[in-house]
Short mmCIF file of C-alpha atoms in Angstrom, two decimals:
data_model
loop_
_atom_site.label_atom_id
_atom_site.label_comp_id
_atom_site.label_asym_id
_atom_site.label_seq_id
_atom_site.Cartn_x
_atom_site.Cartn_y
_atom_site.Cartn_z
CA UNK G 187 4.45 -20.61 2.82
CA UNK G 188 0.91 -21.85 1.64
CA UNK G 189 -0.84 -24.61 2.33
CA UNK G 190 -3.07 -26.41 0.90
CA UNK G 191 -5.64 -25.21 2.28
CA UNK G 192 -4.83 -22.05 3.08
CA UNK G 193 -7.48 -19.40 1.86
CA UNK G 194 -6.19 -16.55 -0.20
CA UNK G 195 -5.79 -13.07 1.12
CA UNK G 196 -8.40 -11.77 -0.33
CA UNK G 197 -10.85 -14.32 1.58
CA UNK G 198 -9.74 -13.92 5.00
CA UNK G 199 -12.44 -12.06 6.49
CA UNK G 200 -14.31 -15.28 6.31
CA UNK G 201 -11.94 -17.13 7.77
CA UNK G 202 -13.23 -18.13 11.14
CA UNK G 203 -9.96 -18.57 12.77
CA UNK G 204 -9.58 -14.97 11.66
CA UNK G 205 -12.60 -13.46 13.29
CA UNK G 206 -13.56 -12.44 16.79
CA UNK G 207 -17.24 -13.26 15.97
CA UNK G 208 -19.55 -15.09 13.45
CA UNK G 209 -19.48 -13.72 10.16
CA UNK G 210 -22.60 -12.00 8.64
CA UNK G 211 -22.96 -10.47 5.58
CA UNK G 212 -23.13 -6.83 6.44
CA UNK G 213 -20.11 -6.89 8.35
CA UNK G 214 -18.04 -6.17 5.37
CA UNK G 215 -20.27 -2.97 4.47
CA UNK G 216 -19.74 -1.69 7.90
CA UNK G 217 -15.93 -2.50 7.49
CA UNK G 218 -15.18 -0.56 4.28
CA UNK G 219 -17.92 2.54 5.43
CA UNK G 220 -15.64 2.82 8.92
CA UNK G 221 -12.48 2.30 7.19
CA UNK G 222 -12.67 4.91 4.90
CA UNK G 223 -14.88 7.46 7.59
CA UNK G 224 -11.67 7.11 9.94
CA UNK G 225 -9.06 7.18 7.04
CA UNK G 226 -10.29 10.98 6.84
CA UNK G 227 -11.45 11.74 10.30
CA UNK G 228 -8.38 10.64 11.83
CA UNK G 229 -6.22 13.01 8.86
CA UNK G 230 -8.67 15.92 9.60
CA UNK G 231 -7.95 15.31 13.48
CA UNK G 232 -4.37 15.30 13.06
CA UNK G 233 -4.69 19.04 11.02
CA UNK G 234 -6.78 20.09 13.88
CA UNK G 235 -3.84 19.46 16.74
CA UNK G 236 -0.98 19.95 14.39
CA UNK G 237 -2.60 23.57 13.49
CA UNK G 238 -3.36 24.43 16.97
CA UNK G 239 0.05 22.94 17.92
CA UNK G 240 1.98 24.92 15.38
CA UNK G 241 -0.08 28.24 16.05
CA UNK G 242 0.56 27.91 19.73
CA UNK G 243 4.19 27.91 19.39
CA UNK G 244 3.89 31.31 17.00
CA UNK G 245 4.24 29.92 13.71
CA UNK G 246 3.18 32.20 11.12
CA UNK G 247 -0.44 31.36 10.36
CA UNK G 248 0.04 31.91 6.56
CA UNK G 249 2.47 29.70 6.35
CA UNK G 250 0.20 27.11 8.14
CA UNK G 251 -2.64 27.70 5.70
CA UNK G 252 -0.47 26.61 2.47
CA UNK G 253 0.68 23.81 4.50
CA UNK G 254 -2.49 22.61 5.01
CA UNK G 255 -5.12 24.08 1.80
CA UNK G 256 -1.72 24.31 -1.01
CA UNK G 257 -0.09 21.96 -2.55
CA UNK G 258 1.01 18.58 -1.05
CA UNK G 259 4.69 19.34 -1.44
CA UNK G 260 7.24 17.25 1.20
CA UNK G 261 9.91 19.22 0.52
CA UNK G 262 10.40 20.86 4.00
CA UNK G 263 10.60 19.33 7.71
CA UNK G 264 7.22 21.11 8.43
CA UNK G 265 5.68 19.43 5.56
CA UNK G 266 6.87 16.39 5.57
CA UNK G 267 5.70 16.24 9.28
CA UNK G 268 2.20 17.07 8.29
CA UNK G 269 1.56 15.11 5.24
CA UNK G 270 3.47 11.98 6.05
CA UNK G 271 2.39 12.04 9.91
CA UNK G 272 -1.16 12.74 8.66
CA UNK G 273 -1.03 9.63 6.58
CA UNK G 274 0.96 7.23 9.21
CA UNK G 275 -1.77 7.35 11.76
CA UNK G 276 -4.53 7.35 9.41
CA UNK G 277 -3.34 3.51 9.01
CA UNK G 278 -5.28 2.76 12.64
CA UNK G 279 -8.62 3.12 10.78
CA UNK G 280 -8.08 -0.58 8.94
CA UNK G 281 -7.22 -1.71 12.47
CA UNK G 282 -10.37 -0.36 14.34
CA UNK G 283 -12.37 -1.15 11.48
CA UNK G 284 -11.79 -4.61 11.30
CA UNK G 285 -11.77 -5.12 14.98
CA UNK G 286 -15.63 -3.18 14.71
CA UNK G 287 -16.67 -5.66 12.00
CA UNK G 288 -15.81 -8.24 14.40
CA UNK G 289 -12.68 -9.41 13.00
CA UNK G 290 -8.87 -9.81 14.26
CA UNK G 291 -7.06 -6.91 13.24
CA UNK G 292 -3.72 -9.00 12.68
CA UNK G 293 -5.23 -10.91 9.30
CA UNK G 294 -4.70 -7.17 7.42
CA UNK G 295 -1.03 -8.46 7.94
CA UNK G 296 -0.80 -11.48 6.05
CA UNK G 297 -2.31 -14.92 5.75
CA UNK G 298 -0.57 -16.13 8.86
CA UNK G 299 -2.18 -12.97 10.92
CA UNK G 300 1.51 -11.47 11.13
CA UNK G 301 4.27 -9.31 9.92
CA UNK G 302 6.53 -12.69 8.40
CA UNK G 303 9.88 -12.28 8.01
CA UNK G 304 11.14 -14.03 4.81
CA UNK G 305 8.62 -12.11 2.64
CA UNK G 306 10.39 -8.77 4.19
CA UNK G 307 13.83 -9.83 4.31
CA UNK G 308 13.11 -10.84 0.52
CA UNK G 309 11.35 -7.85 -0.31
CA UNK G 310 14.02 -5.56 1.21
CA UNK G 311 16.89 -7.27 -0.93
CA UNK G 312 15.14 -6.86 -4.48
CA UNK G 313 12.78 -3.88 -4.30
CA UNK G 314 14.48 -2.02 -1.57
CA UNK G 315 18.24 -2.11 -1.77
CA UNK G 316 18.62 -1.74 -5.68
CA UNK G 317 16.32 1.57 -5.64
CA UNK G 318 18.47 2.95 -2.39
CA UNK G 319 22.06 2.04 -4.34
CA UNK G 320 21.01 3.59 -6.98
CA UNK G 321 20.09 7.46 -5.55
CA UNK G 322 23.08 6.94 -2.68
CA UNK G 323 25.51 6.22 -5.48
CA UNK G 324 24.23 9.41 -7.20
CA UNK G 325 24.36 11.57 -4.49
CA UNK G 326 28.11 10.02 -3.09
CA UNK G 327 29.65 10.98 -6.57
CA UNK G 328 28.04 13.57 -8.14
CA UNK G 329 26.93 15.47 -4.71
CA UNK G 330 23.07 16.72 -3.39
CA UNK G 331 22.37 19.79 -4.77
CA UNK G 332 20.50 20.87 -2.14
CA UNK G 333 22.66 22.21 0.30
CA UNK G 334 23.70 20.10 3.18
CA UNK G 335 22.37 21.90 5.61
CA UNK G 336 20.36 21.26 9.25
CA UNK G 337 17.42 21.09 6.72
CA UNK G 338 18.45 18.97 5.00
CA UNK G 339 19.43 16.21 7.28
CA UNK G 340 15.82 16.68 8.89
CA UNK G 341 14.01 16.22 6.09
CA UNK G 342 16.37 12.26 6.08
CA UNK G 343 15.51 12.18 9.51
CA UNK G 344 11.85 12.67 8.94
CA UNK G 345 11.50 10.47 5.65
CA UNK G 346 13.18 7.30 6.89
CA UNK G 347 11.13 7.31 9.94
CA UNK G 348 7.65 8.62 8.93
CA UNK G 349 7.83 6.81 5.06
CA UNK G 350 7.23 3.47 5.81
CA UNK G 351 4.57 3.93 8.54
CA UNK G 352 2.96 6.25 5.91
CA UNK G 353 3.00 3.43 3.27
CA UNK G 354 1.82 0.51 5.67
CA UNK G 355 -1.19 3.20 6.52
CA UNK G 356 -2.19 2.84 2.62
CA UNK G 357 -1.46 -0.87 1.83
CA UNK G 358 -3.21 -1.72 5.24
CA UNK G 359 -6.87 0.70 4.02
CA UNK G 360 -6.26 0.13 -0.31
CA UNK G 361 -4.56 -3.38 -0.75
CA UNK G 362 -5.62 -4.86 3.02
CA UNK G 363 -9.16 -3.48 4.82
CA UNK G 364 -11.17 -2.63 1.54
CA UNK G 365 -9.46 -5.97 -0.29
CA UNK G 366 -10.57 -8.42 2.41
CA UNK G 367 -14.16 -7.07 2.88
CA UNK G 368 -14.75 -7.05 -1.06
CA UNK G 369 -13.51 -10.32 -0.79
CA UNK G 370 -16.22 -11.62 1.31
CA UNK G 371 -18.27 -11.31 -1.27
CA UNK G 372 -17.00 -11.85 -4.23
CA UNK G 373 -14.27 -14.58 -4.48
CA UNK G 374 -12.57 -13.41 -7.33
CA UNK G 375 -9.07 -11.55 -7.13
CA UNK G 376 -9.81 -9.52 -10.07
CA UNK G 377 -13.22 -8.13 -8.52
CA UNK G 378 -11.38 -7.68 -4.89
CA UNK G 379 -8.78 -6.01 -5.97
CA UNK G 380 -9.68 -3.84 -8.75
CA UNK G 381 -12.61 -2.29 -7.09
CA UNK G 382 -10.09 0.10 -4.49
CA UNK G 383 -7.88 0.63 -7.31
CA UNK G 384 -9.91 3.44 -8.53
CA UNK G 385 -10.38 5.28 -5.26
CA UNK G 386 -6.55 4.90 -4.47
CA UNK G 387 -5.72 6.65 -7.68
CA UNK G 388 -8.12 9.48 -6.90
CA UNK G 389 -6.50 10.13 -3.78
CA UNK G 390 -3.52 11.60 -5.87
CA UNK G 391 -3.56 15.51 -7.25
CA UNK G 392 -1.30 14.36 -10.53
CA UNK G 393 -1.92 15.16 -14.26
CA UNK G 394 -2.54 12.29 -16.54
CA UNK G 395 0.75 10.62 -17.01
CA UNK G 396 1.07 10.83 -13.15
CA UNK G 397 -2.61 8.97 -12.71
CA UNK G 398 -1.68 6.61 -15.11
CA UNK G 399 1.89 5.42 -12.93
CA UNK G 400 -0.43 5.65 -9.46
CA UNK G 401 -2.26 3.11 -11.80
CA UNK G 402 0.07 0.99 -12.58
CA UNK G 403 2.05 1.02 -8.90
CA UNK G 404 -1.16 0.17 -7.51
CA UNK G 405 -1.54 -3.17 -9.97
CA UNK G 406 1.88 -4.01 -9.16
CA UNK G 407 0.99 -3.64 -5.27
CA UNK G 408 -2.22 -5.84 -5.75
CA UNK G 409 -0.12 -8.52 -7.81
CA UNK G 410 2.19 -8.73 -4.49
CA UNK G 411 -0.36 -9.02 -2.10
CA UNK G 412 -2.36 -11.47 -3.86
CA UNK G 413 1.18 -13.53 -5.02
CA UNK G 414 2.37 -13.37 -1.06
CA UNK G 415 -0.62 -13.46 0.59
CA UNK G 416 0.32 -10.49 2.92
CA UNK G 417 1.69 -7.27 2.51
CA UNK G 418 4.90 -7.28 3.27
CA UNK G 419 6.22 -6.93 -0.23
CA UNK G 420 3.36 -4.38 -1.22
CA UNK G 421 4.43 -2.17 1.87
CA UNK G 422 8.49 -2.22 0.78
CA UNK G 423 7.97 -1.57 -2.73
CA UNK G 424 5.23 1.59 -1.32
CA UNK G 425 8.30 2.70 0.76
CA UNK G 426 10.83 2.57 -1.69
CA UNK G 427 9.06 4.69 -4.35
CA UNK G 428 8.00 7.34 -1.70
CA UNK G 429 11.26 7.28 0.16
CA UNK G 430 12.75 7.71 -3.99
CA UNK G 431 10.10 10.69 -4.45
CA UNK G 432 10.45 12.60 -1.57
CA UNK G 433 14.42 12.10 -1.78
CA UNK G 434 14.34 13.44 -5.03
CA UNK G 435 12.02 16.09 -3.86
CA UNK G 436 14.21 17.94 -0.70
CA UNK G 437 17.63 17.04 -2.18
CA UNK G 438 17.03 19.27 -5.06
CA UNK G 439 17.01 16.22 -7.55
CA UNK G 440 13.51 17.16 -8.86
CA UNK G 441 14.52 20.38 -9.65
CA UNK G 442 17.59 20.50 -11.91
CA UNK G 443 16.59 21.96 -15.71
CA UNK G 444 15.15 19.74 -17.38
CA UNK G 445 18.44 18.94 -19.74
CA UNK G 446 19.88 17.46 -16.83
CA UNK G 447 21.16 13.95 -17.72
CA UNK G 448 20.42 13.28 -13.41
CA UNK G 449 17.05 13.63 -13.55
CA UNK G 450 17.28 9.87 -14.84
CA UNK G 451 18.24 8.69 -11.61
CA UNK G 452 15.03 8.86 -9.73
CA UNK G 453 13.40 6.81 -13.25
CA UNK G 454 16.20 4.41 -13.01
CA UNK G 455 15.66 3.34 -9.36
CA UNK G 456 12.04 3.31 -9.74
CA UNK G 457 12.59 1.33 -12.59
CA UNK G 458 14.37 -1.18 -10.31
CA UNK G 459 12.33 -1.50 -7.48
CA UNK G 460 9.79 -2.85 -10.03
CA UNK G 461 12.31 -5.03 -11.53
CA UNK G 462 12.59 -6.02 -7.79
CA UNK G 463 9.41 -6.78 -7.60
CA UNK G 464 8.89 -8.96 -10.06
CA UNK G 465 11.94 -11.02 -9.30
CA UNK G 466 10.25 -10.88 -5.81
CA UNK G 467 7.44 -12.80 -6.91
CA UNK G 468 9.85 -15.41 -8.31
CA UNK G 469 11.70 -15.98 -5.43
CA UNK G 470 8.24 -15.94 -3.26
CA UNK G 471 6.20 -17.75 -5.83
CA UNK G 472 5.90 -20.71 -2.64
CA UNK G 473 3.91 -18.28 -0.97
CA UNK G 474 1.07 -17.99 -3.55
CA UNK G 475 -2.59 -19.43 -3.17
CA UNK G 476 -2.42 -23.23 -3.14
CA UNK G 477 -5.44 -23.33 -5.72
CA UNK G 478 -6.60 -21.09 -8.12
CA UNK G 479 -9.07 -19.02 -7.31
CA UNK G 480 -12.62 -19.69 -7.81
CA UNK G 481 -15.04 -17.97 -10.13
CA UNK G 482 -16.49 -14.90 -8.96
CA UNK G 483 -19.41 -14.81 -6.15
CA UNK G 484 -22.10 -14.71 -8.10
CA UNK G 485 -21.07 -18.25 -10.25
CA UNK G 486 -21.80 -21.67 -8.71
CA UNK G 487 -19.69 -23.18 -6.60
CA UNK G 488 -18.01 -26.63 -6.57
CA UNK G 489 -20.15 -28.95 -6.49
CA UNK G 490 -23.14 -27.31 -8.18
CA UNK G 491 -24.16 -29.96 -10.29
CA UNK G 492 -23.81 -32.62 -7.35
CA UNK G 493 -27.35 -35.30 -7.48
CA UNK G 494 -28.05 -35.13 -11.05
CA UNK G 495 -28.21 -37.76 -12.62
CA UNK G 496 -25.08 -39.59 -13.97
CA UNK G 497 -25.03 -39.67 -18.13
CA UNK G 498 -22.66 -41.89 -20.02
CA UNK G 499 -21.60 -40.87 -23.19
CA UNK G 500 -21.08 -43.63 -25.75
CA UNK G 501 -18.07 -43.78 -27.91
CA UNK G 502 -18.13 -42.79 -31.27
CA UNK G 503 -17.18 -45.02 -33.85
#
């Protein structure tokens, strides 16, 4: 839980406990430029071997090209493989980049430089388990209509292990590496924030509607971090919608006509895990910053007007 004066996520990369050596104020630019140059290198490595890889063991080479240059779909073991493996070791860029800015890795984590477990266990109970009921109930009594084949079971295979290291990867660049070294700067939440929001959103090929819910997960996201001050909750409630997605994706959900009253079910849990959420952040409300945060960077701080001179106003009569 917080204390009193514990600093708020946001802040940490000023923290000195937190660093491996003395802050300076380009530090954070080198931070968020290596961050982001790894996020891709590291993907565009990963194509490399998983193209030469696939090639090597005689996969057909078209089949390879729309993997990689088509459409993002995760709707086959192959896919899923790529895109969510891809994405899962992209996440070491936030750790090398804070280590190169001269900071411990571990305060990406949380406030306490660690994975904690209440925040998870909570997280897991209201955003997780309400979402997961909800598609496993489907699918027990009205059936997958994908058949239930050696696919199939792959694809469960593949999303319940690759999912959540996929999510962690964002939350760890969007809501933890580019969050903390905006934050050195400018003190406000709404500044730290709001500034990756943007680029996370762009990262998504979706029409308008779909933009506009990226938006909106990625607020909700923020709000946890910023509530917990880690991101536990932000990573279970990115793992829940993807794992509800890409579920709905290979089981055939996605693809019923359009009339069909079960293409509700992936809407309703999604509309739970943010119901989860925000009963999250009641149940974890201990865990938010101590003190409101101050105004941004560029105001003065406490203590501005300190050795002026003392005036007394007289009463009105």
């Amino acid at each position: 839980m917080s204390t009193p004066d514990a600093p708020a996520y946001h802040r940490l990369a000023r923290e000195p406990a937190l660093r491996r050596s003395p802050y300076r104020p380009w530090k954070p630019a080198l931070e968020i430029v290596m961050a982001l140059v790894l996020f891709v290198v590291i993907q565009l490595i990963y194509a490399l071997c998983f193209f030469a890889l696939s090639a090597g063991s005689g996969l057909n080479l078209g089949v390879l090209e729309d993997l990689i240059f088509g459409d993002p779909a995760t709707t086959t073991p192959l896919s899923m493989l790529y895109f969510y493996g891809a994405l899962a070791l992209s996440g070491l860029s936030a750790f090398i980049a804070a280590r190169l800015a001269g900071r411990r890795p571990a305060a990406l984590l949380s406030v306490e430089g660690r994975l904690r477990g209440r925040p998870l266990r909570v997280s897991l109970l209201w955003i997780f388990l309400p979402a997961a009921a909800c598609m496993l109930i489907d699918a027990l009594v009205n059936g997958v209509p994908a058949p239930l084949t050696a696919t199939f079971w792959m694809c469960v295979v593949l999303s319940l292990a690759l999912v959540p290291f996929q999510s962690a990867a964002e939350e760890l660049i969007f809501r933890g590496s580019l969050v903390q070294s905006i934050g050195a700067w400018a003190r406000s939440p709404w500044i730290t924030y709001g500034a990756p929001l943007p680029i996370f959103v762009a990262g998504h090929l979706y029409d308008f509607a779909g933009l506009t819910s990226v938006a909106v997960f990625a607020a909700l996201a923020s709000l946890l971090v910023h509530r917990t001050g880690g991101l536990e909750a932000a990573i279970v409630l990115h793992t829940t919608n993807n794992l509800v997605i890409s579920f709905a994706e290979f089981s055939g959900l996605a693809g019923l006509p359009e009339d069909n009253n079960r293409l509700l079910v992936p809407a309703l849990a999604v509309f739970l895990q943010y119901a989860g959420a925000v009963a999250a952040l009641v149940v974890l409300r201990d865990y938010a910053p101590a003190k409101p945060s101050p105004p941004p960077g560029w105001f003065p701080g406490p203590g501005w007007h300190s050795g002026w001179p003392e005036v007394e106003m007289s009463r009105v009569h």
